[in-house]
Amino acid sequence: MNAEHSELLKEFTAEEVATLDEIIARHKGTPGGLIPVLEEAQVALGYLPASVQKRVAKGLNLPVSRVYGVVTFYSFFTMTPRGRHTIRVCLGTACYVRGGKALAEAIKKEVGISEGETTEDRRFTFESVRCLGACGLGPVVVINDDVHGRMKPSKLTEVLDLYS
Amino acid sequence: MALVKLTIDDKQVVVEEGTTILEAAKTIGVKIPSLCACPEINHFPGACRVCMTEVSGQRSLIASCVFPVFEGMIVKTNTERVRMARKMVVELLLANHPAECNYCVRNGSCELQKVAEAVGLKRVRFDIPDFPEKDMIDHSSPSIVRDDRKCINCHRCITVCESVQTVSVLTPSFRGSKVRVVPSFDLPLIESNCIACGQCIMACPVGALYEKDEVEDVWKAIHDPTKHVVVQEAPAIRAALGEEFGLPAGTLVTGKMISALRQLGFDKVFDTNFSADLTIIEEGNELLKRVKEGGKLPMITSCSPGWIKFCEHFYPDLLDHLSTCKSPQQMFGALAKTYYAQTAGIDPKDIVSVSIMPCTAKKFESARPEMNSSGYRDVDIVLTTRELARMIKEAGIDFLNLPEGNYDAPMGEYTGAGTIFGATGGVMEAALRTVYAVVTGENLPSLDITPVRGLEGVKEATVKVGALGEVKVAVAHGLGNARKVMDQIREGKTDYAFIEIMCCPGGCVGGGGEPIPTDNEIRRLRAGALYMDDSQVQNKRQSHENPSITKLYDNFLKEPLGHKSHELLHTHYEQRGEDIPHRA
């Protein structure tokens, strides 16, 4: 039990672990409580690594395999930490032909990670999407909720500097 | 229950409400092909879509294994649309399945092969992809190999692991075309809580789960002239091996099995039943000692290595209830390289000790680091019943026409008590026979203790044992049943003195190394063969009457629970806990 606790404390503060335990306690014994627990835990902690899943399994008296199965089934849940800002580059047809691909390459170079990854300082998570319905503005990059249209690799540094 | 009238293939059918179309069709002699369903473990996911039928008023085809009948339903099981759909389903399954049938471990017992034949499949029009063998086969466990390439996502293994054994190692992960059956966090099996029972192998319709094959290691030892290769066979082997050669379940093949082993080239053919008798002497005395000296009760049997690992993971707080006796396999191993080596004048370093077991967890057990009390690894190689059958076939031995062979001395002789170890309740019955005799100086009024026999999940009995008074015992098989008993102990709610727990449903005759298929009827027949051996073949039925055991104590061990016994025949357990990575 102690080994598991220290595994958790490597990734989260004592307050965060207490929040997790509070979430588990609130849903304990309710049928179908697993998904709400995971959802709240992800909002509170940002992601659901193995240590969190084990804690949830023990708390809800479920096999950890069941928890892992649910976490991997829903794309909303993530087992790796996410950055403070999410960069989404559009690779839909219109953006793609207007330079989306080159833009994606430039972003990778600029932030130093591949698609689906998060920078070590957890500043950025980089993803690609297929069409945001803003084809007229292509190529489009969306950072958090801000749409940046007619993007060029040369404007990238300037735009990314807006997000610290 | 209410009855429902329906029509299947223009025939009137009347069945109970809640019956599935598939079951209803059987009553009029229509066999709808099905693949993922497994009634034995109550598994009906409706996932594979092989069993589709046409139902009037339904837009799409219906999976008959999960769809309950209703009044006035009209079902067609053999239309053009149905036949084409079934073929397409199987064709698509095969399009994503390695075409290795000729050398697959399940060649001949594969349900996907059978269903391809049943739907009349003639071709697969798709290119079968190259599977990255390295990444998709998990060889980490000493007992079980998991070949993800062959998995058809029927999820039977998940159900048996979670519902029957309550170990819950396997889970579906991800979704859609990416779905894969894996241990939690996609860890190698050895780093999971897998207790190596192999019930997933018994449930798997294809070659996605199988025992770690060690046949080549045995051939190598046999062909090495410097090695003296001895073999022991668990009780459950003689009651099941015949099935691999076409004999009906429940045929006792002890004599042919011995002849086959000799013909394969083993130097000495001994018997685990001998050390089962020895286990009874040690364990019976341990029980009496605990009762008299106020030791930990109830005492629980320790013959079943899957059960032991289960207890280490899930009930680490109750490990002191386990008998300290090693399993018969490991007692035999320790004696083969000490007692037998001395008697025969052979250097133990030249002895290769092989065991034939109905069990995959025995492979794990023999590799446990503490199992080397002879100064060497006590049991070198463990083969399952299935692996032995493959060896016999490979050697071109005509099993059915073999003469009846006899065991070698000094570790081959056994009593009926030793042989019934292979069935659930057998260890308990054997132990009670001897404990009664030791306490009272007389034999039990009847040596048959029928309340502990049979396939009921948890069995109880009370036996009056002379001065000890009433002794209450329990027997559980299958770990879901074991869990019920263990939870009672944890809550302090039991007054049992002695409990037998076997990991697999039915005991060893239902073990993860036994011939495929195994179902309850087959388990019952195999157990029947062992009880027949006990009551009709063996002239002695109590372990303490075994002359070879008496000789072993006189010449070597000296006394039960003595210094030598402690050193060679008893062991200790490890607190593993849940979900903590561990290595064998």
XYZ file of C-alpha atoms in Angstrom:
748
model
C 0.000 0.000 0.000
C 2.838 2.351 0.886
C 4.628 1.584 -2.369
C 1.520 2.644 -4.254
C 1.193 5.806 -2.215
C 4.750 6.914 -2.921
C 4.197 6.122 -6.613
C 1.314 8.601 -6.538
C 3.307 11.230 -4.663
C 6.019 11.122 -7.307
C 3.533 12.582 -9.775
C 1.090 14.540 -7.620
C 1.084 16.737 -4.529
C -0.426 15.529 -1.251
C -3.344 17.942 -1.826
C -4.023 16.448 -5.255
C -3.994 12.930 -3.805
C -6.430 14.086 -1.108
C -8.706 15.483 -3.827
C -8.568 12.151 -5.648
C -9.482 10.283 -2.477
C -12.366 12.661 -1.888
C -13.683 12.030 -5.426
C -13.434 8.262 -4.921
C -15.134 8.428 -1.517
C -18.038 10.415 -2.958
C -18.826 7.779 -5.599
C -17.938 4.681 -3.613
C -20.750 2.152 -3.582
C -22.729 3.849 -6.380
C -23.298 1.507 -9.312
C -21.657 2.919 -12.425
C -19.444 5.165 -10.307
C -16.270 4.405 -12.203
C -16.724 6.751 -15.163
C -17.712 9.821 -13.081
C -14.707 9.171 -10.811
C -12.344 8.983 -13.778
C -13.871 12.080 -15.341
C -13.539 14.179 -12.177
C -10.086 12.772 -11.487
C -8.880 13.756 -14.934
C -10.221 17.291 -14.519
C -8.540 17.574 -11.115
C -5.236 15.887 -11.948
C -4.943 16.496 -15.690
C -4.315 12.855 -16.590
C -4.793 9.297 -15.339
C -1.501 7.424 -15.022
C -1.274 3.844 -13.684
C -0.861 5.048 -10.095
C -4.177 6.917 -10.226
C -5.968 3.977 -11.864
C -4.717 1.643 -9.132
C -5.926 4.053 -6.455
C -9.350 4.275 -8.112
C -9.564 0.479 -8.464
C -8.712 -0.095 -4.827
C -11.057 2.644 -3.661
C -14.030 1.393 -5.668
C -13.154 -2.266 -5.026
C -12.807 -3.048 -8.732
C -10.112 -4.997 -10.552
C -7.548 -2.577 -11.950
C -7.959 -4.318 -15.320
C -11.532 -2.984 -15.471
C -10.332 0.563 -14.797
C -7.623 0.288 -17.447
C -10.163 -1.082 -19.945
C -12.455 1.926 -19.428
C -9.622 4.484 -19.512
C -8.361 3.180 -22.864
C -11.861 2.793 -24.314
C -12.850 6.464 -24.068
C -10.713 8.911 -26.023
C -11.524 11.622 -23.452
C -9.301 9.899 -20.910
C -5.558 10.227 -21.201
C -2.788 8.366 -19.413
C -0.102 10.903 -20.240
C 0.067 14.451 -18.898
C -1.207 17.220 -21.165
C 0.363 20.615 -21.684
C -1.074 23.891 -20.433
C -1.828 24.769 -24.064
C -3.043 22.464 -26.815
C -1.887 23.195 -30.367
C -4.091 21.662 -33.052
C -2.985 21.942 -36.647
C -5.605 21.296 -39.312
C -4.687 18.654 -41.883
C -8.075 18.586 -43.590
C -7.987 18.738 -47.396
C -8.191 22.522 -47.793
C -5.610 23.335 -45.106
C -3.408 20.485 -46.284
C -3.116 21.814 -49.860
C -2.594 25.341 -48.597
C 0.473 24.353 -46.574
C -0.897 22.599 -43.474
C 1.619 19.802 -43.773
C 4.604 22.195 -43.862
C 3.085 24.045 -40.924
C 2.817 20.811 -38.924
C 6.483 20.080 -39.623
C 7.440 23.595 -38.543
C 5.492 23.263 -35.270
C 7.175 19.934 -34.531
C 10.547 21.570 -35.032
C 9.650 24.669 -33.033
C 8.313 22.843 -29.938
C 10.492 19.749 -30.358
C 7.783 17.066 -30.062
C 5.828 14.791 -32.384
C 2.101 14.573 -32.848
C 0.266 13.408 -29.739
C 3.130 14.358 -27.432
C 3.570 16.923 -24.697
C 6.671 19.034 -24.113
C 8.745 18.190 -21.075
C 7.899 21.528 -19.407
C 4.224 20.689 -20.063
C 3.785 23.967 -21.917
C 2.380 22.463 -25.139
C 0.526 19.381 -26.314
C 0.581 18.996 -30.096
C -2.215 17.324 -32.068
C -3.581 17.326 -35.584
C -7.241 17.491 -36.618
C -9.107 16.809 -39.841
C -11.042 20.005 -40.764
C -12.331 22.588 -38.336
C -14.864 24.058 -40.754
C -12.708 27.154 -41.261
C -11.385 26.201 -44.698
C -11.544 29.793 -45.934
C -8.902 30.728 -43.377
C -6.588 27.810 -44.211
C -4.098 26.766 -43.203
C -5.471 26.940 -39.682
C -3.826 26.381 -36.315
C -5.967 26.387 -33.188
C -4.294 27.005 -29.853
C -6.608 26.327 -26.921
C -9.755 28.099 -28.150
C -8.014 30.684 -30.393
C -8.162 30.190 -34.152
C -5.104 31.422 -36.047
C -5.915 31.586 -39.776
C -3.631 31.971 -42.816
C -0.727 30.751 -40.742
C 2.792 30.628 -42.088
C 5.822 28.882 -40.591
C 7.490 32.311 -40.361
C 4.730 33.666 -38.053
C 4.918 30.655 -35.730
C 7.387 31.899 -33.117
C 5.478 35.125 -32.704
C 2.146 33.295 -32.175
C 3.516 30.655 -29.809
C 5.082 33.402 -27.672
C 1.531 34.474 -26.767
C 1.187 31.237 -24.741
C 3.544 30.834 -21.813
C -41.883 -20.645 -16.634
C -44.021 -19.528 -19.571
C -43.717 -21.321 -22.879
C -43.139 -19.571 -26.202
C -44.265 -20.843 -29.605
C -42.203 -19.955 -32.656
C -41.275 -21.227 -36.098
C -37.751 -22.124 -37.094
C -37.150 -23.198 -40.693
C -40.888 -23.854 -41.148
C -41.022 -26.096 -38.082
C -43.091 -25.353 -34.975
C -40.985 -25.075 -31.843
C -42.129 -24.667 -28.249
C -39.502 -23.625 -25.728
C -39.312 -21.850 -22.403
C -39.379 -18.072 -22.358
C -35.862 -16.634 -22.339
C -34.378 -19.390 -24.505
C -32.090 -18.089 -27.230
C -32.741 -18.786 -30.915
C -29.576 -20.904 -30.982
C -30.811 -23.137 -28.144
C -34.310 -23.342 -29.597
C -32.913 -24.430 -32.978
C -31.002 -27.258 -31.303
C -34.288 -28.801 -30.138
C -35.290 -29.443 -33.762
C -31.863 -30.654 -34.797
C -30.621 -27.421 -36.388
C -27.053 -26.641 -35.442
C -26.321 -22.958 -35.953
C -22.552 -22.414 -36.118
C -21.262 -20.241 -33.278
C -17.828 -19.193 -32.094
C -17.516 -16.611 -29.319
C -20.246 -17.987 -27.040
C -19.142 -20.366 -24.284
C -22.086 -21.660 -22.223
C -19.750 -23.492 -19.800
C -18.611 -20.136 -18.375
C -21.875 -18.307 -19.086
C -20.219 -16.166 -21.755
C -22.509 -14.795 -24.459
C -21.036 -11.558 -25.789
C -22.712 -11.787 -29.202
C -19.445 -10.447 -30.551
C -18.315 -12.663 -33.433
C -21.557 -12.592 -35.469
C -21.034 -16.119 -36.854
C -24.394 -17.392 -35.566
C -26.542 -14.965 -37.533
C -30.084 -15.842 -38.552
C -32.946 -14.088 -40.306
C -35.868 -13.097 -38.083
C -39.102 -11.833 -39.612
C -39.700 -8.161 -38.959
C -36.044 -7.516 -38.116
C -34.192 -5.306 -40.560
C -30.736 -6.769 -39.953
C -29.521 -10.286 -39.295
C -29.735 -11.440 -35.684
C -27.029 -13.101 -33.560
C -28.886 -16.188 -32.419
C -26.687 -16.924 -29.388
C -27.950 -13.855 -27.519
C -31.386 -13.164 -28.998
C -34.265 -14.570 -26.916
C -37.260 -16.114 -28.671
C -40.679 -14.435 -28.645
C -44.206 -15.621 -29.355
C -44.924 -16.030 -33.061
C -41.310 -15.398 -34.089
C -40.373 -16.737 -37.516
C -36.720 -17.657 -37.896
C -34.825 -18.742 -40.984
C -31.419 -20.249 -40.316
C -30.557 -21.307 -43.833
C -31.198 -18.590 -46.408
C -28.849 -17.274 -49.073
C -28.444 -14.057 -47.097
C -27.606 -15.926 -43.882
C -25.129 -18.282 -45.518
C -23.315 -15.467 -47.339
C -23.149 -13.346 -44.174
C -21.724 -16.181 -42.079
C -19.107 -16.911 -44.718
C -18.154 -13.247 -44.867
C -17.831 -13.011 -41.070
C -15.475 -15.985 -40.919
C -13.596 -14.785 -43.999
C -12.981 -11.432 -42.297
C -11.846 -13.129 -39.089
C -9.366 -15.188 -41.104
C -8.232 -12.101 -43.025
C -6.824 -10.803 -39.756
C -5.434 -14.089 -38.434
C -2.015 -15.606 -39.184
C -2.306 -18.482 -41.661
C -0.207 -20.834 -39.529
C -2.761 -23.589 -39.051
C -0.445 -26.432 -40.040
C 1.930 -25.796 -37.184
C -0.342 -23.997 -34.733
C -0.609 -25.566 -31.280
C -4.375 -25.729 -31.727
C -4.323 -27.416 -35.142
C -7.145 -29.932 -34.919
C -8.707 -28.506 -31.769
C -9.233 -24.987 -33.116
C -12.807 -23.728 -33.073
C -12.114 -21.162 -35.791
C -11.013 -23.982 -38.109
C -14.175 -25.905 -37.245
C -16.443 -22.955 -37.800
C -14.787 -22.168 -41.160
C -15.657 -25.695 -42.189
C -19.156 -25.452 -40.725
C -20.050 -22.330 -42.743
C -18.581 -23.847 -45.898
C -15.839 -21.277 -46.403
C -13.875 -21.897 -49.582
C -11.550 -18.904 -49.859
C -10.150 -15.822 -48.185
C -9.986 -13.016 -50.711
C -7.912 -10.638 -48.606
C -4.189 -10.373 -48.142
C -3.344 -11.491 -44.643
C -1.088 -8.847 -43.106
C 2.365 -9.577 -41.732
C 2.148 -9.554 -37.991
C 5.140 -8.264 -36.026
C 5.713 -11.515 -34.143
C 8.172 -9.974 -31.730
C 5.817 -7.326 -30.392
C 2.697 -9.430 -30.376
C 3.750 -12.618 -28.555
C 4.247 -12.434 -24.791
C 6.722 -15.100 -23.663
C 7.323 -13.536 -20.243
C 5.405 -16.085 -18.157
C 7.000 -19.456 -17.391
C 3.548 -21.022 -17.836
C 1.430 -19.263 -20.438
C 2.192 -17.759 -23.840
C -0.152 -15.065 -25.127
C -0.120 -14.691 -28.910
C -2.005 -11.534 -29.685
C -1.803 -12.128 -33.427
C -4.240 -15.005 -33.184
C -6.714 -13.392 -30.797
C -10.195 -13.119 -32.315
C -11.547 -10.905 -29.499
C -14.146 -13.368 -28.264
C -13.214 -12.331 -24.699
C -13.788 -15.798 -23.249
C -10.419 -15.569 -21.469
C -11.504 -12.324 -19.817
C -14.712 -13.909 -18.538
C -13.046 -17.028 -17.160
C -10.293 -14.950 -15.514
C -12.726 -12.464 -13.998
C -15.909 -14.436 -13.278
C -14.710 -17.994 -12.667
C -11.280 -17.415 -11.136
C -11.844 -13.829 -9.877
C -8.239 -12.987 -10.724
C -9.167 -10.363 -13.348
C -5.819 -10.027 -15.068
C -7.063 -9.655 -18.623
C -9.140 -6.808 -20.020
C -10.155 -5.469 -23.398
C -8.180 -2.300 -24.072
C -8.837 0.492 -26.577
C -11.752 0.171 -28.977
C -12.914 -0.553 -32.488
C -10.276 -1.976 -34.786
C -7.615 -1.212 -32.160
C -9.189 -3.377 -29.455
C -6.788 -5.864 -27.878
C -6.993 -8.227 -24.933
C -4.138 -7.406 -22.547
C -3.160 -7.431 -18.874
C -3.593 -4.042 -17.150
C -1.344 -1.324 -18.587
C -0.338 -3.761 -21.326
C 2.322 -5.182 -18.999
C 3.890 -8.557 -19.703
C 1.928 -11.377 -18.048
C 4.703 -12.050 -15.532
C 4.316 -8.549 -14.118
C 0.575 -8.978 -13.606
C -1.332 -10.846 -10.896
C -1.670 -13.831 -13.249
C -1.680 -16.983 -11.146
C -0.801 -19.142 -14.168
C -3.801 -21.495 -13.812
C -4.261 -21.718 -17.585
C -8.068 -21.624 -17.481
C -7.791 -18.913 -20.161
C -6.090 -21.520 -22.364
C -8.973 -23.922 -21.813
C -11.465 -21.204 -22.776
C -9.555 -19.876 -25.824
C -11.122 -21.125 -29.078
C -7.906 -20.549 -31.043
C -4.141 -20.546 -30.516
C -3.945 -17.137 -28.830
C -3.221 -18.661 -25.416
C -1.229 -21.807 -24.838
C 1.219 -23.435 -22.467
C 4.921 -22.663 -22.700
C 6.117 -25.677 -24.684
C 9.151 -27.402 -23.133
C 9.067 -30.629 -25.135
C 12.395 -29.882 -26.817
C 14.148 -29.554 -23.450
C 12.926 -33.021 -22.509
C 14.098 -34.540 -25.802
C 17.488 -32.944 -25.245
C 17.777 -34.505 -21.774
C 16.630 -37.915 -23.002
C 19.155 -37.898 -25.855
C 22.019 -36.851 -23.565
C 23.773 -40.083 -22.479
C 25.284 -38.383 -19.414
C 21.842 -37.578 -18.012
C 19.631 -39.869 -15.968
C 16.091 -38.727 -16.720
C 13.326 -39.584 -14.255
C 9.653 -38.787 -14.719
C 6.626 -38.434 -12.442
C 3.008 -38.114 -13.542
C 0.219 -36.420 -11.629
C -2.923 -38.473 -10.887
C -5.044 -36.509 -13.362
C -2.854 -37.481 -16.350
C -3.906 -41.151 -16.380
C -7.569 -40.133 -16.406
C -7.263 -37.784 -19.389
C -4.308 -38.701 -21.637
C -6.397 -41.251 -23.547
C -8.623 -38.452 -24.880
C -5.672 -37.158 -26.925
C -5.671 -40.525 -28.730
C -9.405 -40.736 -29.343
C -10.454 -42.656 -26.240
C -13.636 -41.508 -24.489
C -13.260 -39.179 -21.490
C -12.967 -41.146 -18.273
C -10.785 -43.947 -19.681
C -8.039 -44.863 -17.212
C -4.788 -45.376 -19.146
C -2.214 -45.833 -16.357
C -0.482 -48.875 -17.871
C -0.285 -47.487 -21.409
C 0.989 -44.169 -20.084
C 3.840 -45.945 -18.261
C 4.748 -47.936 -21.376
C 4.692 -44.796 -23.494
C 7.020 -42.968 -21.092
C 9.439 -45.895 -21.114
C 9.369 -46.035 -24.891
C 10.044 -42.305 -25.057
C 13.319 -43.034 -23.289
C 12.861 -41.979 -19.665
C 15.315 -43.910 -17.494
C 12.907 -44.341 -14.606
C 9.128 -44.023 -14.593
C 7.919 -43.026 -11.138
C 4.626 -41.570 -9.963
C 3.451 -38.358 -8.333
C 0.835 -40.508 -6.585
C 3.700 -41.855 -4.477
C 4.498 -38.375 -3.212
C 0.772 -37.648 -2.892
C 0.717 -40.451 -0.309
C 3.749 -38.833 1.304
C 1.964 -35.465 1.344
C -0.890 -37.046 3.277
C 1.491 -38.353 5.952
C 3.192 -34.972 6.365
C 0.050 -32.857 6.027
C -2.048 -35.155 8.222
C 0.554 -34.937 10.971
C 0.816 -31.183 10.515
C -2.956 -30.901 10.974
C -2.863 -33.023 14.142
C -0.006 -30.949 15.478
C -1.873 -27.702 14.829
C -5.005 -29.076 16.494
C -3.134 -30.373 19.552
C -0.767 -27.442 19.997
C -3.203 -24.647 19.190
C -1.632 -23.784 15.830
C -3.315 -21.709 13.119
C -6.654 -23.182 12.023
C -8.290 -23.796 9.688
C -5.318 -25.308 7.924
C -5.573 -25.110 4.137
C -4.053 -27.492 1.598
C -1.072 -26.338 -0.432
C -0.952 -28.801 -3.356
C -2.266 -26.438 -6.010
C 0.305 -23.851 -7.155
C -2.280 -21.604 -8.828
C -4.170 -21.469 -5.546
C -0.940 -20.707 -3.661
C -0.106 -17.766 -5.916
C -3.704 -16.551 -5.663
C -3.442 -16.613 -1.859
C -0.109 -14.768 -2.007
C -1.644 -11.998 -4.127
C -5.127 -11.634 -2.704
C -4.953 -13.021 0.849
C -1.375 -12.292 1.944
C -2.715 -11.754 5.486
C -3.889 -15.370 5.653
C -0.756 -17.157 4.426
C -0.172 -18.762 7.839
C -3.314 -20.827 7.290
C -1.584 -22.643 4.437
C -0.025 -25.997 5.196
C 3.749 -25.690 4.968
C 3.822 -28.924 2.959
C 5.200 -28.645 -0.541
C 2.996 -29.971 -3.316
C 3.416 -33.635 -4.283
C 5.320 -32.534 -7.416
C 7.892 -30.621 -5.374
C 8.167 -33.292 -2.652
C 8.913 -35.768 -5.413
C 11.476 -33.421 -6.954
C 13.309 -32.911 -3.665
C 13.435 -36.680 -3.036
C 14.450 -37.617 -6.588
C 17.752 -35.783 -6.185
C 18.395 -36.905 -2.586
C 16.707 -40.150 -1.538
C 16.582 -41.709 -4.996
C 20.052 -40.447 -5.937
C 21.493 -42.060 -2.794
C 19.567 -45.305 -3.191
C 20.562 -45.685 -6.841
C 24.085 -44.350 -6.385
C 23.663 -41.601 -8.977
C 25.197 -38.133 -8.698
C 22.190 -35.765 -8.334
C 23.820 -33.329 -10.764
C 23.295 -35.914 -13.515
C 19.603 -36.411 -12.741
C 17.046 -34.547 -14.836
C 13.714 -34.546 -13.058
C 10.690 -34.223 -15.365
C 7.072 -34.047 -14.303
C 3.895 -34.484 -16.314
C 1.176 -32.285 -14.898
C -2.419 -31.348 -15.786
C -1.370 -27.844 -14.919
C 0.379 -24.761 -16.258
C 0.948 -23.247 -12.787
C 3.212 -26.234 -12.022
C 5.691 -24.760 -14.499
C 5.749 -21.575 -12.436
C 5.964 -23.548 -9.179
C 8.969 -25.592 -10.283
C 10.772 -22.348 -11.166
C 10.182 -20.743 -7.754
C 13.611 -19.850 -6.350
C 13.045 -21.669 -3.037
C 12.298 -24.983 -4.771
C 15.884 -26.234 -4.717
C 16.215 -27.955 -1.361
C 18.093 -30.890 -2.884
C 20.884 -28.438 -3.711
C 19.719 -28.437 -7.323
C 16.515 -27.338 -8.990
C 14.149 -30.005 -7.598
C 11.968 -30.344 -10.702
C 13.777 -29.405 -13.904
C 11.045 -29.528 -16.532
C 7.257 -29.634 -16.308
C 5.143 -30.814 -19.245
C 1.370 -30.606 -19.484
C -0.832 -33.553 -20.462
C -1.077 -31.991 -23.914
C 2.689 -31.686 -24.319
C 3.161 -35.337 -23.336
C 0.574 -36.349 -25.930
C 2.457 -34.354 -28.571
C 5.724 -36.103 -27.604
C 4.114 -39.516 -27.894
C 2.721 -38.630 -31.327
C 6.050 -37.171 -32.447
C 7.817 -40.399 -31.446
C 5.409 -42.430 -33.561
C 4.211 -44.466 -30.615
C 0.985 -46.393 -31.240
C -0.514 -45.459 -27.897
C -3.715 -47.467 -28.172
C -1.859 -50.737 -28.761
C 0.747 -50.342 -26.029
C 1.065 -53.071 -23.390
C 0.261 -52.270 -19.757
C 3.475 -51.144 -18.067
C 4.466 -51.083 -14.402
C 6.137 -48.422 -12.286
C 9.742 -48.464 -11.145
C 10.792 -48.688 -7.497
C 11.304 -46.939 -5.115
C 9.052 -43.986 -5.979
C 6.304 -45.548 -8.063
C 4.104 -47.395 -5.611
C 0.879 -45.694 -4.545
C -2.482 -46.195 -2.883
C -6.013 -45.200 -3.856
C -5.652 -42.210 -1.551
C -2.851 -40.828 -3.718
C -4.752 -41.250 -6.957
C -7.862 -39.297 -5.893
C -5.732 -36.162 -5.367
C -6.610 -35.402 -8.986
C -10.278 -34.703 -8.274
C -11.751 -31.932 -6.128
C -12.214 -33.275 -2.594
C -9.660 -36.026 -3.112
C -6.946 -34.593 -0.893
C -9.478 -34.051 1.878
C -10.790 -37.598 1.592
C -7.279 -39.063 1.547
C -6.232 -36.945 4.539
C -9.288 -37.872 6.594
C -8.686 -41.578 5.995
C -5.175 -41.322 7.422
C -5.888 -38.793 10.187
C -8.718 -41.007 11.428
C -6.467 -44.046 11.470
C -3.629 -42.218 13.241
C -5.932 -40.816 15.943
C -8.126 -43.856 16.570
C -5.869 -46.729 15.546
C -8.749 -48.002 13.406
C -9.967 -47.490 9.850
C -12.881 -45.196 9.036
C -16.133 -47.182 9.059
C -16.381 -46.371 5.346
C -13.377 -45.181 3.361
C -15.686 -43.392 0.900
C -16.343 -39.853 2.126
C -18.929 -38.919 -0.474
C -19.950 -35.432 0.808
C -16.577 -34.052 -0.333
C -16.905 -35.528 -3.862
C -18.570 -33.957 -6.894
C -18.681 -30.604 -8.649
C -20.574 -28.438 -6.166
C -18.506 -25.255 -5.637
C -18.065 -25.403 -1.863
C -18.607 -28.713 -0.068
C -18.718 -29.340 3.673
C -18.453 -32.428 5.829
C -18.193 -33.275 9.501
C -16.335 -36.397 10.571
C -16.110 -37.739 14.111
C -12.447 -38.539 14.668
C -12.127 -40.409 17.991
C -10.696 -38.274 20.775
C -10.584 -35.177 18.525
C -14.365 -35.152 18.374
C -16.181 -33.655 15.413
C -13.855 -32.319 12.720
C -15.520 -29.896 10.336
C -13.963 -29.599 6.895
C -14.622 -27.729 3.656
C -13.611 -28.242 0.031
C -13.572 -25.524 -2.632
C -12.515 -25.684 -6.280
C -12.218 -22.810 -8.729
C -10.895 -19.604 -7.209
C -14.258 -17.828 -7.204
C -15.390 -20.494 -4.738
C -12.094 -20.300 -2.853
C -12.655 -16.552 -2.451
C -16.005 -17.180 -0.713
C -14.312 -19.417 1.854
C -11.331 -17.096 2.293
C -13.567 -14.073 2.893
C -15.319 -16.039 5.657
C -11.969 -16.844 7.260
C -10.923 -13.199 7.038
C -14.122 -12.207 8.834
C -13.515 -14.898 11.462
C -16.769 -16.617 10.599
C -15.644 -20.230 10.143
C -15.214 -23.169 12.443
C -13.535 -25.458 9.930
C -10.431 -27.348 11.021
C -9.221 -28.218 7.550
C -9.952 -26.867 4.071
C -8.980 -28.219 0.676
C -8.683 -25.646 -2.085
C -7.956 -26.495 -5.701
C -7.376 -23.702 -8.177
C -9.188 -25.171 -11.159
C -12.876 -26.084 -11.487
C -13.170 -29.816 -10.807
C -9.677 -29.963 -9.318
C -6.659 -31.152 -11.331
C -8.804 -33.146 -13.792
C -9.998 -29.718 -14.955
C -6.498 -28.223 -14.932
C -5.159 -25.755 -17.469
C -2.821 -28.400 -18.920
C -5.475 -31.041 -19.605
C -6.786 -32.041 -23.044
C -9.023 -29.568 -24.886
C -12.005 -29.565 -24.751
C -12.727 -29.809 -21.036
C -16.234 -29.214 -19.708
C -18.143 -30.244 -16.588
C -19.245 -33.559 -18.050
C -15.652 -34.379 -19.001
C -14.408 -33.294 -15.553
C -16.958 -35.611 -13.959
C -15.885 -38.547 -16.149
C -12.163 -38.000 -15.469
C -12.824 -37.823 -11.716
C -14.879 -41.005 -12.046
C -11.858 -42.786 -13.515
C -9.764 -41.779 -10.487
C -12.416 -42.942 -7.983
C -12.592 -46.192 -9.921
C -8.795 -46.537 -9.649
C -9.118 -45.935 -5.894
C -11.943 -48.363 -5.199
C -11.360 -51.117 -7.743
C -7.766 -51.111 -9.037
C -5.587 -50.290 -6.042
C -5.605 -52.896 -3.283
C -4.558 -50.350 -0.668
C -6.624 -47.203 -0.186
C -4.865 -45.358 2.636
C -1.601 -43.465 2.292
C -0.083 -44.807 5.508
C -0.449 -48.360 4.149
C 1.929 -47.657 1.238
C 4.968 -49.938 1.858
C 7.266 -47.669 -0.183
C 6.349 -44.738 2.062
C 7.066 -46.811 5.196
C 10.434 -47.711 3.703
C 11.142 -44.058 2.878
C 10.591 -43.042 6.520
C 12.527 -46.043 7.902
C 15.556 -45.584 5.682
C 15.686 -41.874 5.013
C 13.222 -39.375 6.518
C 12.999 -41.100 9.929
C 9.772 -39.402 11.082
C 6.953 -37.188 9.799
C 7.653 -33.475 10.378
C 11.213 -34.442 11.372
C 14.431 -32.631 10.554
C 14.802 -34.107 7.049
C 11.153 -33.555 6.221
C 11.416 -29.967 7.294
C 14.425 -29.480 5.065
C 13.089 -31.238 1.962
C 9.312 -31.404 2.096
C 8.148 -28.139 3.637
C 8.250 -24.602 2.308
C 7.302 -20.985 2.946
C 5.245 -18.398 1.060
C 5.690 -14.892 -0.219
C 3.451 -11.875 0.458
C 2.931 -10.620 -3.068
C -0.079 -8.379 -2.645
C -2.252 -7.039 -5.435
C -0.985 -5.161 -8.436
C 2.578 -4.972 -7.246
C 4.944 -5.992 -10.027
C 6.848 -9.128 -9.185
C 9.205 -11.512 -10.899
C 9.291 -15.286 -10.649
